[in-house]
Amino acid sequence: MYKINDNYQKLPGSYLFSTIGKKVNAYSEANPDKQIIRLGIGDVTQPIAPAIIEAMHKAVDEMGKAETFHGYAPDLGYEFLRSAIVKNDYQARGCDIAMDEIFVSDGAKSDSGNIQEIFAQDNRIAVCDPVYPVYVDSNVMAGRTGTYNPKTEMWSDVIYMPCTMENGFVPEFPKETPDIIYLCLPNNPTGTTITKSQLQTWVDYANKVGAVIIYDAAYEAYISEDDVAHSIYECEGAKTCAIELKSFSKNAGFTGVRLGYTVVPKELKCGDVSLNAMWARRHGTKFNGAPYIVQRAGEAVYSEAGKAQLKEQVAYYMKNAKAIKEGLKEAGYTVFGGVNAPYIWLKTPEKMTSWEFFDYLLENANVVGTPGSGFGPSGEGYFRLTAFGSYENTLAALERIKKL
Ligand code: MLT
């Protein structure tokens, strides 16, 4: 008789955004006349930029001719894309990252869930609280998190680093020593970030205690302040302690196209064992590459026209972020984020719980957001709105919220 992976049975509820989706669909079915504005999941709404569409069309045509057809992609990704990444995302920022340290994938969500596979089961993970749920859930599935306490909503073997209004949403070094530290900066969900010198202290700490940092830089394109690092490799010593995850979803609108990459430096070693070699082995065995058409689309992200068009797209979303932040402040809310990230993090009014405010907003303003407690216990009493809606919908949502 076969046995299942019991760890899955430990997972409480369903994936946060699936739960929200189900709730919203139920409301919508019961109230078909209501125009719902969705500012919940961080999914983009602007179409793919013209320079990228052009590159995709060209690649589609190539696939239709025997002489330019492409089958399986190379293990690590096509050189044309990896060299564009190295040049634009690293060399341009003074980071010495080589092509064979870049692993092209179908997105940062998969990579952030899969990366834990190369680590032993008895590693202690440390996460910010609140946190992108994939980091914790994927470690639960791997049996690395101990037991769940429904009262505290915490796992016995996870080290939580609370990020709240009181500490400016900046994680502090934990009392217990972690083996794997997840950092997402600029942060999802709080929309806040830390300075490059603060990040340097994390790199120094990880090197000192022998921990590895899994650095999720999915929102890097939204950084507007000069003292914020665009890559962890801008910090000295990061190549011996950090893996960086990057996404094309938020900077280029690829949530439905799917493309990302992971950087595993060759200097990152556990004793004599190279993590780069381990990830190469895993990638080669379990992944057959992002599609050629999509990798050509990724290359176009770095073309002069692509860069200019995406700069406008990011500015469009950040105009939304500014409107949400200022509009909510005017309406008397306490708000954070929205300066270096497309997320606004607000205190729920009148001591409502995050889910109470979710229901209140859905029912009275027909606006969907994300309850802070869905990201972890320290998210209780907070709520996330995304700037990824259309400008018109963003303004309409604000008008409705102001009238409450
Ligand atoms: C979010 O809303 O937190 C993100 O869109 C989820 C994701 O990128 O997977």
XYZ file of C-alpha atoms and ligand atoms in Angstrom:
413
model
C 0.000 0.000 0.000
C 1.434 3.343 -0.948
C 1.890 6.099 1.580
C 1.465 9.808 1.044
C 3.761 12.615 2.101
C 2.133 13.226 5.488
C 3.626 16.682 5.694
C 0.948 17.907 3.287
C -1.653 16.945 5.908
C -0.067 19.418 8.302
C -0.779 22.417 6.049
C -3.602 24.492 7.524
C -6.271 25.608 5.016
C -5.544 26.265 1.364
C -3.020 28.567 -0.272
C -3.800 32.166 0.780
C -4.675 33.458 -2.684
C -6.824 30.403 -3.442
C -8.830 31.058 -0.255
C -9.324 34.682 -1.255
C -10.278 33.679 -4.801
C -12.932 31.277 -3.489
C -14.374 33.881 -1.099
C -14.553 36.513 -3.815
C -16.137 34.117 -6.320
C -18.787 33.122 -3.759
C -19.577 36.788 -3.065
C -19.684 37.551 -6.756
C -22.056 34.661 -7.496
C -24.377 35.777 -4.701
C -24.193 39.420 -5.831
C -23.958 39.372 -9.637
C -24.839 43.081 -9.921
C -21.780 44.241 -7.923
C -18.701 45.546 -9.753
C -15.818 44.107 -7.799
C -12.414 45.812 -7.913
C -9.574 43.370 -7.254
C -6.559 44.795 -5.473
C -5.767 41.510 -3.732
C -3.284 39.234 -5.482
C -0.287 41.044 -6.930
C -1.208 40.268 -10.514
C -0.394 42.827 -13.198
C -3.029 44.370 -15.462
C -1.064 46.254 -18.121
C -0.472 44.427 -21.424
C 2.955 43.095 -22.369
C 5.092 45.943 -23.748
C 5.262 46.258 -27.583
C 9.018 45.538 -27.825
C 8.444 42.246 -26.012
C 5.405 41.285 -28.076
C 7.448 41.928 -31.220
C 10.217 39.620 -29.982
C 7.664 36.930 -29.117
C 6.051 37.136 -32.576
C 9.455 36.779 -34.180
C 10.254 33.769 -32.008
C 6.876 32.175 -32.816
C 7.666 32.500 -36.540
C 11.086 30.939 -35.982
C 9.433 27.948 -34.336
C 7.382 27.427 -37.509
C 10.387 26.866 -39.798
C 12.671 23.827 -39.728
C 15.850 25.914 -40.038
C 15.023 28.145 -37.032
C 12.998 25.698 -34.917
C 14.091 25.181 -31.278
C 13.496 22.078 -29.167
C 14.645 21.630 -25.576
C 16.372 24.714 -24.194
C 19.880 24.430 -22.691
C 19.810 23.388 -19.002
C 20.672 26.782 -17.547
C 18.780 28.813 -20.175
C 19.785 30.298 -23.537
C 23.047 32.224 -23.561
C 21.404 35.221 -25.243
C 19.178 35.679 -22.164
C 21.768 34.854 -19.521
C 24.256 37.286 -21.063
C 21.605 40.050 -21.122
C 20.867 39.322 -17.441
C 24.538 39.374 -16.452
C 25.195 42.613 -18.329
C 22.095 44.534 -17.227
C 21.196 43.201 -13.797
C 24.707 42.615 -12.460
C 27.645 44.148 -14.362
C 25.756 47.447 -14.680
C 25.553 47.509 -10.861
C 29.146 46.512 -10.291
C 28.273 42.908 -9.332
C 30.573 40.182 -10.561
C 28.115 37.443 -11.526
C 29.002 34.985 -14.316
C 26.691 33.409 -16.895
C 27.042 29.952 -15.370
C 25.754 31.299 -12.061
C 22.380 32.179 -13.656
C 19.647 29.520 -13.881
C 16.691 30.539 -16.039
C 13.355 29.158 -14.855
C 9.602 29.506 -15.243
C 9.361 32.020 -12.404
C 10.433 33.005 -8.925
C 7.463 31.333 -7.244
C 8.596 27.892 -8.423
C 12.219 28.625 -7.573
C 11.373 29.952 -4.115
C 9.391 26.774 -3.456
C 11.953 24.405 -4.969
C 15.230 25.813 -3.676
C 14.777 24.267 -0.211
C 15.220 20.805 -1.815
C 18.995 21.170 -1.874
C 19.152 21.635 1.902
C 19.018 18.985 4.628
C 15.763 18.427 6.427
C 17.076 19.459 9.817
C 18.010 22.995 8.772
C 16.249 25.725 10.776
C 14.610 28.313 8.571
C 14.064 31.929 9.591
C 11.361 33.993 7.956
C 10.081 37.518 8.318
C 6.620 37.645 9.834
C 4.508 38.555 7.826
C 5.951 36.645 4.881
C 5.166 35.440 1.336
C 3.465 32.123 2.214
C 5.383 30.001 -0.314
C 8.593 30.026 1.752
C 6.914 28.518 4.803
C 4.469 26.212 3.002
C 7.168 24.652 0.809
C 9.229 23.906 3.922
C 6.154 22.407 5.602
C 5.776 20.090 2.595
C 9.411 19.078 3.037
C 8.874 18.280 6.738
C 11.203 20.978 7.989
C 8.863 23.051 10.155
C 7.779 20.873 13.094
C 4.238 21.138 14.388
C 1.673 23.841 13.807
C 0.053 25.641 16.708
C -3.354 26.895 15.520
C -3.555 29.305 18.469
C -0.308 31.127 17.720
C -0.464 30.273 13.994
C 3.209 29.378 14.229
C 5.339 26.333 13.420
C 7.448 24.952 16.247
C 10.662 24.695 14.219
C 10.435 27.948 12.270
C 12.236 31.038 13.517
C 9.968 34.048 13.060
C 11.351 37.564 12.704
C 8.422 39.914 13.401
C 8.216 42.957 11.126
C 5.733 45.419 12.537
C 5.100 49.126 12.810
C 7.139 49.113 16.038
C 10.388 48.055 14.334
C 9.664 49.861 11.068
C 9.079 46.468 9.382
C 12.815 45.778 9.531
C 13.674 42.236 10.662
C 16.046 41.889 13.588
C 18.648 39.153 13.946
C 16.886 36.237 15.620
C 17.838 35.002 19.096
C 18.192 31.429 17.832
C 20.693 30.856 15.054
C 19.054 29.994 11.726
C 20.575 27.912 8.920
C 18.459 29.338 6.089
C 17.194 32.914 6.115
C 14.485 34.038 3.706
C 14.517 37.751 2.868
C 12.199 39.387 0.343
C 13.278 42.954 -0.373
C 11.572 45.225 -1.305
C 9.133 43.341 0.804
C 6.022 41.462 -0.071
C 3.652 41.995 1.711
C 4.589 45.128 3.677
C 5.835 47.131 0.678
C 8.717 48.396 2.823
C 12.442 47.783 2.420
C 15.824 48.253 4.084
C 18.882 50.244 3.061
C 21.935 48.736 1.432
C 23.913 49.176 4.642
C 21.203 47.352 6.614
C 21.323 44.556 4.037
C 25.108 44.424 4.423
C 24.618 43.631 8.128
C 22.500 40.598 7.118
C 25.199 39.405 4.735
C 27.834 39.810 7.459
C 25.589 37.989 9.940
C 24.937 35.078 7.541
C 28.639 34.691 6.809
C 29.415 34.810 10.528
C 26.871 32.182 11.613
C 27.216 30.000 8.513
C 23.694 30.576 7.240
C 22.497 30.920 3.673
C 20.207 33.790 2.637
C 17.501 33.066 0.077
C 17.045 36.571 -1.288
C 13.830 37.198 -3.210
C 14.300 40.344 -5.289
C 11.075 40.041 -7.307
C 10.154 43.691 -6.677
C 13.562 45.194 -7.429
C 12.272 47.223 -10.417
C 10.134 49.300 -8.034
C 13.036 50.664 -6.005
C 13.004 54.452 -6.152
C 15.439 55.363 -3.371
C 19.190 55.524 -3.963
C 20.320 53.843 -0.773
C 18.453 50.583 -1.505
C 20.348 47.675 -3.103
C 18.932 46.236 -6.345
C 20.778 42.962 -5.792
C 22.176 41.339 -2.670
C 25.455 40.936 -4.562
C 25.970 44.693 -4.209
C 26.912 43.772 -0.631
C 30.422 42.611 0.087
C 30.630 38.908 0.879
C 27.172 38.021 -0.484
C 28.568 35.495 -2.946
C 29.587 33.206 -0.103
C 26.186 33.277 1.602
C 23.344 34.239 -0.740
C 21.120 32.837 -3.448
C 19.094 35.452 -5.335
C 15.689 34.875 -6.943
C 14.448 37.165 -9.707
C 11.161 37.334 -11.539
C 9.995 38.861 -14.825
C 6.410 38.951 -13.513
C 6.362 42.291 -11.801
C 8.889 44.295 -13.832
C 7.690 43.086 -17.253
C 4.161 41.789 -16.677
C 5.060 38.101 -17.201
C 2.652 36.703 -14.568
C 0.929 34.781 -17.368
C 4.025 34.333 -19.557
C 6.214 32.789 -16.809
C 9.926 33.536 -16.588
C 12.403 34.019 -13.774
C 15.934 33.150 -12.792
C 17.972 32.141 -9.790
C 21.563 33.117 -9.086
C 23.682 30.561 -7.257
C 27.266 31.848 -7.018
C 30.095 29.352 -7.429
C 31.681 30.678 -4.249
C 28.658 29.488 -2.270
C 29.858 26.275 -0.696
C 28.879 24.029 2.199
C 32.263 22.599 3.126
C 33.576 21.376 -0.223
C 30.190 21.053 -1.844
C 29.198 23.652 -4.414
C 25.550 24.718 -4.203
C 25.843 25.897 -7.786
C 26.653 22.326 -8.858
C 23.784 20.974 -6.755
C 21.263 23.404 -8.247
C 22.600 22.640 -11.745
C 22.017 18.944 -11.062
C 18.512 19.588 -9.759
C 17.647 21.950 -12.606
C 18.953 19.521 -15.238
C 17.036 16.619 -13.729
C 13.706 18.200 -12.917
C 13.297 21.110 -15.329
C 13.348 21.211 -19.118
C 13.776 24.938 -19.543
C 11.555 27.942 -20.064
C 10.184 28.021 -23.633
C 12.366 29.551 -26.371
C 9.618 32.075 -27.196
C 9.490 33.194 -23.562
C 13.266 33.442 -23.251
C 13.336 35.630 -26.389
C 10.642 37.747 -24.696
C 12.921 37.949 -21.645
C 15.815 39.100 -23.821
C 13.629 41.927 -25.183
C 13.094 43.158 -21.608
C 16.727 44.313 -21.798
C 16.533 45.940 -25.266
C 16.620 49.752 -25.342
C 12.954 49.908 -26.403
C 11.970 47.260 -23.841
C 13.713 49.115 -21.011
C 12.033 52.412 -21.924
C 8.573 50.830 -22.196
C 8.937 48.953 -18.905
C 10.126 52.062 -17.115
C 6.803 53.614 -18.097
C 4.889 50.551 -16.922
C 6.583 50.591 -13.522
C 5.881 54.345 -13.277
C 2.216 53.651 -14.081
C 1.902 51.207 -11.186
C 3.834 53.481 -8.859
C 1.413 56.313 -9.711
C -1.298 53.958 -8.433
C 0.761 53.256 -5.310
C 1.084 56.981 -4.633
C -2.645 57.535 -5.191
C -3.539 54.686 -2.814
C -1.112 55.854 -0.171
C -2.199 59.482 -0.274
C -5.894 58.664 -0.645
C -5.881 56.336 2.340
C -3.948 58.837 4.441
C -6.563 61.482 3.623
C -9.238 59.017 4.702
C -7.477 58.662 8.064
C -5.713 55.322 7.577
C -2.199 54.561 8.787
C -0.281 53.384 5.719
C 3.166 52.016 4.868
C 5.071 50.899 1.787
C 4.346 52.046 -1.743
C 7.645 53.923 -2.184
C 9.995 51.135 -3.283
C 7.334 48.489 -3.879
C 3.914 48.141 -5.508
C 2.227 47.184 -2.233
C 0.507 49.371 0.345
C 0.292 47.989 3.866
C -2.284 49.574 6.124
C -3.472 49.272 9.690
C -7.017 47.986 9.802
C -9.371 50.591 11.277
C -11.152 50.302 14.610
C -9.150 47.274 15.714
C -10.820 45.047 13.111
C -8.989 41.802 12.452
C -7.473 41.455 8.993
C -10.215 39.050 7.856
C -12.971 41.224 9.369
C -11.655 44.150 7.348
C -11.440 41.916 4.252
C -15.145 41.058 4.572
C -16.097 44.639 5.424
C -14.292 46.007 2.366
C -15.655 43.316 0.066
C -19.238 43.743 1.236
C -19.376 47.514 1.625
C -16.976 48.789 -1.038
C -16.769 45.712 -3.282
C -12.990 46.038 -3.123
C -10.733 43.016 -2.654
C -7.485 43.253 -0.714
C -5.327 40.734 1.131
C -5.672 40.196 4.892
C -2.337 40.734 6.627
C -2.803 37.727 8.910
C -2.745 35.500 5.821
C 0.982 36.261 5.643
C 1.684 35.326 9.260
C 0.615 36.139 12.823
C 2.395 39.505 12.932
C 0.309 40.532 9.910
C -2.814 40.492 12.076
C -4.396 43.936 12.180
C -2.865 44.867 8.816
C -4.126 44.698 5.250
C -2.424 44.751 1.841
C -3.558 46.574 -1.295
C -1.755 46.139 -4.587
C -0.883 48.930 -7.006
C -1.153 46.529 -9.968
C -4.741 47.479 -10.864
C -5.641 49.915 -13.630
C -5.396 53.596 -12.672
C -9.154 54.026 -13.186
C -10.008 51.085 -10.924
C -7.506 52.233 -8.326
C -9.137 55.663 -8.137
C -12.617 54.130 -8.114
C -11.624 51.799 -5.257
C -10.285 54.745 -3.277
C -13.484 56.719 -3.772
C -15.467 53.768 -2.456
C -13.161 53.339 0.545
C -13.345 57.044 1.365
C -17.156 56.847 1.450
C -17.203 54.064 4.076
C 1.256 38.201 -4.228
O 0.156 38.715 -4.420
O 1.791 38.142 -3.117
C 1.970 37.657 -5.396
O 1.376 38.034 -6.581
C 1.986 36.228 -5.365
C 2.997 35.701 -6.303
O 3.790 36.446 -6.901
O 3.032 34.489 -6.412
